[in-house]
Short mmCIF file of C-alpha atoms in Angstrom, two decimals:
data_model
loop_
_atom_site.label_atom_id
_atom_site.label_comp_id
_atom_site.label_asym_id
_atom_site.label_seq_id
_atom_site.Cartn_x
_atom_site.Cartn_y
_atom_site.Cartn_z
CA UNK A 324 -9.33 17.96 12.22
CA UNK A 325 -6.57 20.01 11.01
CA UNK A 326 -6.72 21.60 7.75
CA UNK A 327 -3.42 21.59 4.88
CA UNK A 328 -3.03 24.22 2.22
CA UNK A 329 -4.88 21.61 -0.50
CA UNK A 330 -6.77 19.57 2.65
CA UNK A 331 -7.43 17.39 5.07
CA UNK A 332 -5.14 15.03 7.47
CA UNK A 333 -5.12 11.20 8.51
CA UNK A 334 -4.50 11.23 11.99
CA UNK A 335 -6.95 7.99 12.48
CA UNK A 336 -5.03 6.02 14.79
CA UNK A 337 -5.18 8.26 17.90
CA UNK A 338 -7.45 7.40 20.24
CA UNK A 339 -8.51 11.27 21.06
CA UNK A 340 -8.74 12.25 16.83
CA UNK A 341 -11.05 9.28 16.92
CA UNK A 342 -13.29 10.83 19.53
CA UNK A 343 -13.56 13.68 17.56
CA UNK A 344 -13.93 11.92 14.39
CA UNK A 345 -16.91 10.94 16.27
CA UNK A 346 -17.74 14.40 16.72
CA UNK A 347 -17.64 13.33 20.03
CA UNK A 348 -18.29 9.88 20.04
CA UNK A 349 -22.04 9.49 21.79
CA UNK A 350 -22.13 8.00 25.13
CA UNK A 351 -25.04 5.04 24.74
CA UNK A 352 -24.27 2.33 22.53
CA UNK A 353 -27.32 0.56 21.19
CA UNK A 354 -29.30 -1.48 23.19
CA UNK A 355 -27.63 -6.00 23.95
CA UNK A 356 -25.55 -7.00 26.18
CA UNK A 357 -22.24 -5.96 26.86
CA UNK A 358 -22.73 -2.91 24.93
CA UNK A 359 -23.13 -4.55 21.90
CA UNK A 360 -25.07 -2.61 18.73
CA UNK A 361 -27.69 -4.04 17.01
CA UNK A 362 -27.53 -4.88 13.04
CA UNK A 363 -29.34 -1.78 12.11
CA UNK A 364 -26.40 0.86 13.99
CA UNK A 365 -23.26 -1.06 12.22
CA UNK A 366 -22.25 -0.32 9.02
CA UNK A 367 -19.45 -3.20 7.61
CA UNK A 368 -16.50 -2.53 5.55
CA UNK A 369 -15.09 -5.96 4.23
CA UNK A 370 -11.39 -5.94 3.89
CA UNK A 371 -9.47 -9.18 2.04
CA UNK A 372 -5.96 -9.68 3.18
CA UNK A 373 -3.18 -12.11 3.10
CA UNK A 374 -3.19 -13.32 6.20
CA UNK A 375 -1.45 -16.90 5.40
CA UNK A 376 0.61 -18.03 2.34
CA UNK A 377 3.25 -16.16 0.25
CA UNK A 378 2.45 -12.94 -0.03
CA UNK A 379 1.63 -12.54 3.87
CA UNK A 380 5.06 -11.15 4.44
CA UNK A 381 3.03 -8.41 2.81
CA UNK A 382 0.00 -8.66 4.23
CA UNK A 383 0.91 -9.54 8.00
CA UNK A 384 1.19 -5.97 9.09
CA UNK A 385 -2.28 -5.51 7.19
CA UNK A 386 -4.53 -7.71 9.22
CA UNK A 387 -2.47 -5.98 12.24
CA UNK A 388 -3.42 -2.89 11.48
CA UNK A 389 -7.44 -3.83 10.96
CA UNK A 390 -7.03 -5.14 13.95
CA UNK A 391 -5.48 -2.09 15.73
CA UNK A 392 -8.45 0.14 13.30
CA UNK A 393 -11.54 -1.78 15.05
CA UNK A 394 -9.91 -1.43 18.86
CA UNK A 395 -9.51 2.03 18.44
CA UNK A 396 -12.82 2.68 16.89
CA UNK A 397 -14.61 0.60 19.55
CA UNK A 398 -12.75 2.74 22.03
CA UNK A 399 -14.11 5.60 20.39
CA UNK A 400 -17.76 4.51 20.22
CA UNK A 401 -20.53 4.94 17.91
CA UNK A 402 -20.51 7.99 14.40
CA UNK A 403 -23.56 9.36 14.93
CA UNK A 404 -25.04 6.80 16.22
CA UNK A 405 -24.11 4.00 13.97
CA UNK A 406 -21.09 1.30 14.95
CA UNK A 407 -18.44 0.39 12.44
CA UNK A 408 -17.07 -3.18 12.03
CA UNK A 409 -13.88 -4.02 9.70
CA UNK A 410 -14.89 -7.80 8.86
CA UNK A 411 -11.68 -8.86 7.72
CA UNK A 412 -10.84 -12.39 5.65
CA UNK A 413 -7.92 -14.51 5.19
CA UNK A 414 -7.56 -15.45 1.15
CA UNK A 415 -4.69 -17.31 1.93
CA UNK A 416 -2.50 -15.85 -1.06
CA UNK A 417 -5.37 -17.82 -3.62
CA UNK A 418 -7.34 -15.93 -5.76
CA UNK A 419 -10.21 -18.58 -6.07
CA UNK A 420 -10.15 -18.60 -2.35
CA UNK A 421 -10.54 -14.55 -2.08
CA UNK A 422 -13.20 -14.75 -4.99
CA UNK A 423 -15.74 -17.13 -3.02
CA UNK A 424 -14.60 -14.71 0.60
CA UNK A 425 -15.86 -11.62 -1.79
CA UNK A 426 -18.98 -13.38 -2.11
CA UNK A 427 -19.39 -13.67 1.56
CA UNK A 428 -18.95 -10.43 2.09
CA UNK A 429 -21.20 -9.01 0.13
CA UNK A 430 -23.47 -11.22 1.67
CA UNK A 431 -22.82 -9.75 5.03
CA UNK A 432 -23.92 -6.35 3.99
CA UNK A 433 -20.82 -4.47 3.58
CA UNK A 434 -21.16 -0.66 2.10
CA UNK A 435 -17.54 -0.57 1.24
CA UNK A 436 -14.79 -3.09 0.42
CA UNK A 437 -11.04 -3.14 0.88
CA UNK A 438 -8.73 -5.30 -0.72
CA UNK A 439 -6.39 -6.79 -1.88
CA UNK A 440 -2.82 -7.41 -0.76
CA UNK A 441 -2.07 -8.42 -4.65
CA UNK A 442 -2.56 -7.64 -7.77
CA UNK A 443 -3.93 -10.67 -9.27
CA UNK A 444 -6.21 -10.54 -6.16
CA UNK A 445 -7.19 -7.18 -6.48
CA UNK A 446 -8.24 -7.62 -10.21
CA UNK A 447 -9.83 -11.23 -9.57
CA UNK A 448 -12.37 -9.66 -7.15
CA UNK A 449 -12.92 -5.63 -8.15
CA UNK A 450 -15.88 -6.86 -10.89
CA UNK A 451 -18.02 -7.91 -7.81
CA UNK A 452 -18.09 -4.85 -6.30
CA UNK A 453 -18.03 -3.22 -9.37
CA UNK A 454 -21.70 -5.22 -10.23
CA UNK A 455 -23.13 -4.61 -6.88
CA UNK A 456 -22.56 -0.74 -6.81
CA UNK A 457 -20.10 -0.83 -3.81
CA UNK A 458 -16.90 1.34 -3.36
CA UNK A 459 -14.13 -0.66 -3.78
CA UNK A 460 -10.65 0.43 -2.49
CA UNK A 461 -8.08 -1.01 -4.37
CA UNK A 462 -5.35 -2.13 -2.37
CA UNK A 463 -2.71 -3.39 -4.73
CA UNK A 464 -1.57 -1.59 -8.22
CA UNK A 465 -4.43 -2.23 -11.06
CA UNK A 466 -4.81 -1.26 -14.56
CA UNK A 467 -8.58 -0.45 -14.58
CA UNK A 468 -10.60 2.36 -13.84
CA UNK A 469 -14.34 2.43 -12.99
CA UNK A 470 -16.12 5.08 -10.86
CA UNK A 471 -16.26 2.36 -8.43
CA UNK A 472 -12.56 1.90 -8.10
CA UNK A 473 -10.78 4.14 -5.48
CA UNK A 474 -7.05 3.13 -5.43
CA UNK A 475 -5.49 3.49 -1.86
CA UNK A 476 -1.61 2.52 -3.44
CA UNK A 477 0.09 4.05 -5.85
CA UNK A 478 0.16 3.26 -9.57
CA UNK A 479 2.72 1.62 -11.32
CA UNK A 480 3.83 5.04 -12.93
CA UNK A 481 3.60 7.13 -9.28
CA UNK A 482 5.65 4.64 -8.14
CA UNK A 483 8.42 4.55 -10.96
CA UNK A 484 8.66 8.63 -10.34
CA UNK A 485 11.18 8.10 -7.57
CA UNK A 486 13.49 5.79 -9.56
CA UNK A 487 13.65 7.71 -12.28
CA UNK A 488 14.22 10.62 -10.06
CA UNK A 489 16.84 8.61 -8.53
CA UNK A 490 18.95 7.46 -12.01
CA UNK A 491 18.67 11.22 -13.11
CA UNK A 492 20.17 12.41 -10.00
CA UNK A 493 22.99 9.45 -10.48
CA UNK A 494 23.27 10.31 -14.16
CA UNK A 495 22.48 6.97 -14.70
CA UNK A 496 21.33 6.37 -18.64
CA UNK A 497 21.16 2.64 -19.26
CA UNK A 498 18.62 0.09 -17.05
CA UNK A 499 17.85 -3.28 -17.49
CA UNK A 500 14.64 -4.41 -16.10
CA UNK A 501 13.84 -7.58 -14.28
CA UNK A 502 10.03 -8.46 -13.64
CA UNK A 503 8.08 -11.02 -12.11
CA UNK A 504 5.55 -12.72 -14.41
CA UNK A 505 2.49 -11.79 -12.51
CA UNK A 506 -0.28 -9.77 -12.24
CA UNK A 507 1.68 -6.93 -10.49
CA UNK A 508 5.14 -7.95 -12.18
CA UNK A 509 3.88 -7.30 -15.96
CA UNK A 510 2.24 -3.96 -14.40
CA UNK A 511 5.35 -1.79 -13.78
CA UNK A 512 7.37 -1.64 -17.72
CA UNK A 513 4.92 -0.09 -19.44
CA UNK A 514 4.21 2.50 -16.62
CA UNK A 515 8.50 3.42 -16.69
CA UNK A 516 9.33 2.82 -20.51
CA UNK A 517 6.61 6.29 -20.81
CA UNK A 518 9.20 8.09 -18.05
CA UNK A 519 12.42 6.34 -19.68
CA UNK A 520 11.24 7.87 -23.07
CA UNK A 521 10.80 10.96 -21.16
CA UNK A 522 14.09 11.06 -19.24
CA UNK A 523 16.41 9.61 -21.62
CA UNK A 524 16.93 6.85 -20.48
CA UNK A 525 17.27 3.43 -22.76
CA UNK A 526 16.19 0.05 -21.48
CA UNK A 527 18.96 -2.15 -22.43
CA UNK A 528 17.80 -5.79 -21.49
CA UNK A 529 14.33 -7.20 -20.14
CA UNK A 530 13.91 -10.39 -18.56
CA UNK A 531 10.82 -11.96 -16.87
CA UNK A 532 11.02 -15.13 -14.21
CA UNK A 533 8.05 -17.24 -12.50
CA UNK A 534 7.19 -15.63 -9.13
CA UNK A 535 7.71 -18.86 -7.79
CA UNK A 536 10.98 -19.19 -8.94
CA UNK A 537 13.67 -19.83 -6.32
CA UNK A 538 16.86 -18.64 -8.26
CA UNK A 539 17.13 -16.05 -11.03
CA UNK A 540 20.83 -16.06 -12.02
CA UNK A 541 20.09 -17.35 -15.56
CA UNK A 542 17.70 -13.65 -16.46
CA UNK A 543 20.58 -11.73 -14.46
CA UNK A 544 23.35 -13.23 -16.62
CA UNK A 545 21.32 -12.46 -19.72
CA UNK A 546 21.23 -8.49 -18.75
CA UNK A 547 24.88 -8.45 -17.40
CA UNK A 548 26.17 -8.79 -21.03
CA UNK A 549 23.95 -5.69 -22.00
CA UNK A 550 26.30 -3.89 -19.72
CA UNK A 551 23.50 -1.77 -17.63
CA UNK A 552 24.26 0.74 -15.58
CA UNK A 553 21.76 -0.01 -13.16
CA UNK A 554 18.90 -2.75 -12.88
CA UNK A 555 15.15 -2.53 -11.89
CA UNK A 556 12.84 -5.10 -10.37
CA UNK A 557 9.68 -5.28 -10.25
CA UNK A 558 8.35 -8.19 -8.06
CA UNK A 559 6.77 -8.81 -4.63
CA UNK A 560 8.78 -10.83 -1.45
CA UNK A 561 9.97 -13.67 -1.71
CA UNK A 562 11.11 -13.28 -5.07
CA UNK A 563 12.22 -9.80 -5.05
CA UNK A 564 14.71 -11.33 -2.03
CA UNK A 565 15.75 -14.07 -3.73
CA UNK A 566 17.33 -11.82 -6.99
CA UNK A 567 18.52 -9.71 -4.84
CA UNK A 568 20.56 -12.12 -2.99
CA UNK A 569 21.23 -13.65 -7.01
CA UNK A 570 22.74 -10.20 -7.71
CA UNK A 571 24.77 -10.38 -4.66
CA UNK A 572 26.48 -13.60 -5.31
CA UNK A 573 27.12 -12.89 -9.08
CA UNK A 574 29.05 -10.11 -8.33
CA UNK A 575 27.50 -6.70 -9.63
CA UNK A 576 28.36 -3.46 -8.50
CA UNK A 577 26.03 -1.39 -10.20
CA UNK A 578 22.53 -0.60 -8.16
CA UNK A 579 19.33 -2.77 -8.33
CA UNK A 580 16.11 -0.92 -7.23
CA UNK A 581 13.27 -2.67 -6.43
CA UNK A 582 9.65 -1.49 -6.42
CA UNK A 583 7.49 -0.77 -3.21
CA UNK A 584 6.41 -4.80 -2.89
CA UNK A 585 10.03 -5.38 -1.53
CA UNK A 586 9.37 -2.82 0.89
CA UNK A 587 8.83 -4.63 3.74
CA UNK A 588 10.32 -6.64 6.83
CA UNK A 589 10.68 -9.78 4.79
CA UNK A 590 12.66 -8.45 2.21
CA UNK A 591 15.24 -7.04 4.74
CA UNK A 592 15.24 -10.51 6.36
CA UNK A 593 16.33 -11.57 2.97
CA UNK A 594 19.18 -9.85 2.46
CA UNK A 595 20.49 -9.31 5.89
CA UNK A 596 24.25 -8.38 5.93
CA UNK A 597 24.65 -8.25 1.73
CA UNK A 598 22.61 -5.59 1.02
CA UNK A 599 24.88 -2.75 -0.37
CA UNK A 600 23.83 -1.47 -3.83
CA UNK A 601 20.40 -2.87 -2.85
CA UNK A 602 17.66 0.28 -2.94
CA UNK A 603 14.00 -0.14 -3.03
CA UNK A 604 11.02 2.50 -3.19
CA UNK A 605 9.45 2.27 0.24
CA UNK A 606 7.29 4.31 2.41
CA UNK A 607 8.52 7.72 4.76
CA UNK A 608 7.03 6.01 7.36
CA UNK A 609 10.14 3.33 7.28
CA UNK A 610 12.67 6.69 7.88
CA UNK A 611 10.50 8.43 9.46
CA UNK A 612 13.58 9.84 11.98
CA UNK A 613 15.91 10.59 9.44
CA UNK A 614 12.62 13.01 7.60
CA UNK A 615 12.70 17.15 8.25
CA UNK A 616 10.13 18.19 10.62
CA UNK A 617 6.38 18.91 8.60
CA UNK A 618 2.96 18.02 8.96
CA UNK A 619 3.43 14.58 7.10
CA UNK A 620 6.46 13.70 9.34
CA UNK A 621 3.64 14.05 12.28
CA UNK A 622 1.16 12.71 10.95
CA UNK A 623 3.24 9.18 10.21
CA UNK A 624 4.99 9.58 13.94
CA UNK A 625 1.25 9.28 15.10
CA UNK A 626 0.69 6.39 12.88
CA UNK A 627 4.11 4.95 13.75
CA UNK A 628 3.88 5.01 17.29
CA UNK A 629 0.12 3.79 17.63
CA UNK A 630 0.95 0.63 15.64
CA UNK A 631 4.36 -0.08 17.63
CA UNK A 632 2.38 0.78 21.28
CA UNK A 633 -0.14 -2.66 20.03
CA UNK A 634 2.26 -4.70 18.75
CA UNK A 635 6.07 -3.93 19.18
CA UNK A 636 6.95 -3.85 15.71
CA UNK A 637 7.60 -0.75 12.85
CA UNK A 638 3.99 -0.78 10.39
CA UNK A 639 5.11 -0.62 6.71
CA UNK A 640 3.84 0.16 3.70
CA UNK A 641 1.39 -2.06 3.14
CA UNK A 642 -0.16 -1.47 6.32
CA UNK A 643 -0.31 2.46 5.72
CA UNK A 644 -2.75 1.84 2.44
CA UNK A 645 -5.22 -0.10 4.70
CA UNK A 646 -5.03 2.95 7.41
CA UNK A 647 -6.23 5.37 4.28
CA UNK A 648 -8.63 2.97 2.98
CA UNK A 649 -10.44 2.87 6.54
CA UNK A 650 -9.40 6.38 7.08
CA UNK A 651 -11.77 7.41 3.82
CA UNK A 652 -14.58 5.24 4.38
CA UNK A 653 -14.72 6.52 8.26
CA UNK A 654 -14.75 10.05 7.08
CA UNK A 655 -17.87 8.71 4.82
CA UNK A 656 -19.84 7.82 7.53
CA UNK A 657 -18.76 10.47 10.11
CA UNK A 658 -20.32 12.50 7.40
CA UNK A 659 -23.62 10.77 7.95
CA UNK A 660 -23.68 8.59 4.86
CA UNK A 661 -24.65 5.05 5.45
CA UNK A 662 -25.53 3.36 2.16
CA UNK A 663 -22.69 2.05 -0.26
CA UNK A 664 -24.66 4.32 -2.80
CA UNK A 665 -23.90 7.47 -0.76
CA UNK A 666 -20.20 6.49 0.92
CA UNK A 667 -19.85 6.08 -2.85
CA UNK A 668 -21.07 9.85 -4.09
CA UNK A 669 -18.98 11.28 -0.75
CA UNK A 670 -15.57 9.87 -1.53
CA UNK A 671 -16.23 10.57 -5.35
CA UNK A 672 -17.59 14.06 -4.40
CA UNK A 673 -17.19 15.44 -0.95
CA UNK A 674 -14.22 13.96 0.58
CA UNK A 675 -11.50 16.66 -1.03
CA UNK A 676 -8.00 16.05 -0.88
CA UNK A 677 -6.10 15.31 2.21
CA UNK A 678 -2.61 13.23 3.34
CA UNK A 679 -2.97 10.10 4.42
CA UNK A 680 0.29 7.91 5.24
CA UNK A 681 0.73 6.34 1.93
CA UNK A 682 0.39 9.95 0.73
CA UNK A 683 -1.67 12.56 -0.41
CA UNK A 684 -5.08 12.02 -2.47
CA UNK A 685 -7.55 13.75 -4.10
CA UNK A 686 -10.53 10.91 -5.39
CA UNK A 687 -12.49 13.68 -7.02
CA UNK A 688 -9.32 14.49 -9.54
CA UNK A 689 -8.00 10.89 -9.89
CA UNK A 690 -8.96 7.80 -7.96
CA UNK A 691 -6.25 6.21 -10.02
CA UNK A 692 -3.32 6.66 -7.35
CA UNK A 693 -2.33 9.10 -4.39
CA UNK A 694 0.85 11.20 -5.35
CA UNK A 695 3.98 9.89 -4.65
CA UNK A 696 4.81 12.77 -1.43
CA UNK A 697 4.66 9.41 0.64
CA UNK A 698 7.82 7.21 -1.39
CA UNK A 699 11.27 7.48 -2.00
CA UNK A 700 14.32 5.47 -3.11
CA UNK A 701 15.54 3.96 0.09
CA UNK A 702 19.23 2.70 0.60
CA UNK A 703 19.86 -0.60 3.09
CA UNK A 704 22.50 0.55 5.84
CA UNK A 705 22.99 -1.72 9.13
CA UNK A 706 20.08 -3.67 7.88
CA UNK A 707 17.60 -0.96 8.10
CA UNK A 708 16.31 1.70 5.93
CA UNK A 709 17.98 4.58 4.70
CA UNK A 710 16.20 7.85 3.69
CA UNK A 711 18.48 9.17 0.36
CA UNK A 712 17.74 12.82 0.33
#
């Protein structure tokens, strides 16, 4: 694999790094039909996704992307002898649901879990992994950390760094701030009031709305007379479409930013032909032409083009922190570990830093969020993305 300054790269999706992930993936599968393994060669990772309900315009690309992950490893064959499966489950965007799918799963012998595509979700089903000794891999922003815990997105603060980046750069002083009332909605003001404080910058109004509200023009009109100069949300799809398309009709011409849970194909959809003045933090891998040739442009090209070969579609976000979640517990086993115990003590450990697609990490210095070399504050132009340099 090759080797960066600081570490090591994701390239996990390529049928030929997979081979030699495999160190050369061995020839004889274990003995049943077909080629199948017996129980004893796999080693499970549980992932819980999305699949159906509201938040599977997030989560769609997700199960897509286990999917691609378990073709391409069965391509590859056997690590060291042992299979991997991704058993993946539908929560349906319900907590209670994803609760009683955890249990299943850890009745199924999985070594490592992945999940979830919320918040609430995430939160809701961390403490059984947490109790059963089993490296969990956070997949949506939390507020809790436990040697368990290995987040695969960024934190609420990692991901307010490009906004604030962005209002300094605009000279922009005075914000008002818009969240959902949710688990990830309530996450995000405390993480950017520490960086406002920092930067300058004064938070003028904040408003909160249900996230199953389907208009939010009374909160908007209640910041407009604070006279912002720009506004922030913080809320996943639909929501996060509907004030946008709020903002739109009222009038403003000032810039809303919205956080990485708008940054996705649904959210586009949303606002489709009134987006100007519309930006939200999304992943490289979304302008991936418009980026300056370097090893993380390549590495997401490989990513990118995999994922649009399977299904003939752009991967987003969302699906890039399942990739790096896989990616790290694959590197776990190719390293010969086989027990949650010891996938455990390599990512904590052994694993080092490297780039995956959401960005780069480093478990053994924080396991709280990956840097934010993999996000920026992207524009809307022609009803795409737009990298802002």
């Amino acid at each position: 694999m090759k080797q960066m300054l600081k570490g090591k790269v994701i390239a996990l999706l390529s049928l030929a790094f997979l081979l030699i992930m495999a160190g050369c993936a061995e020839e004889n599968v274990a003995s049943g039909e077909k080629g199948e393994s017996s129980q004893d060669d796999v080693i499970k990772m549980g992932l819980l996704l999305a699949e159906t309900g509201p938040a599977s315009t997030l989560g769609a690309s997700q199960v897509k992307t286990v999917k691609l992950l378990q073709k391409q490893l069965d391509e590859a064959g056997p690590i060291n002898g042992k299979t991997i499966k991704l058993i993946q489950y539908d929560y349906e965007t319900d907590d209670t649901k994803a609760v009683v799918a955890m249990d299943k799963l850890l009745s199924e012998g999985v070594v490592a879990i992945n999940a979830a595509t919320q918040s609430s979700t995430t939160t809701a089903v961390m403490p059984k992994a947490i109790e059963a000794k089993i490296p969990f891999l956070a997949g949506a922003p939390i507020d809790v950390e436990n040697e368990y815990v290995y987040s695969t997105v960024h934190s609420p603060r990692v991901i307010a760094m490009p906004i604030v980046d962005y209002l300094n750069k605009q000279g922009i002083k005075k914000v008002a701030w818009l969240n959902a009332a949710d688990g990830f909605g309530v996450t995000g003001l405390p993480a950017f009031k520490e960086l406002a404080k920092e930067n300058g910058i004064e938070i003028v109004a904040h408003e909160e709305f249900d996230a199953t509200a389907t208009d939010m023009t009374i909160q908007l009109t209640k910041v407009r007379s604070k006279d912002p100069e720009a506004i922030i949300v913080w809320s996943r799809t639909p929501g996060a479409g509907i004030i946008a398309r709020n903002f739109k009709a009222l009038g403003f011409d000032i810039p809303m930013i919205q956080s990485t849970a708008a940054a996705n194909e649904g959210f586009l959809e949303q606002v489709k032909d009134d987006n100007e003045n519309i930006f939200v933090v999304g992943s490289k891998l979304s302008v991936l032409d418009q980026l300056p040739d370097s090893e993380q442009k390549e590495l997401l090209k490989e990513f990118k083009e995999a994922y649009e070969q399977e299904f003939g579609e752009e991967p987003d976000l969302f699906a890039a922190h399942v990739v790096d979640g896989v990616y790290a517990f694959v590197e776990a086993v190719k390293a010969g570990n086989t027990t949650a115990e010891e996938i455990h003590q390599y990512l904590a450990n052994d694993l080092g830093a490297f780039l995956g697609v959401t960005g780069t990490y480093n478990f053994s210095e924080s396991r709280i969020s990956p840097e934010p070399d993999g996000i920026s504050v992207l524009a809307i132009e022609n009803n795409t993305w737009k990298y802002i340099e």
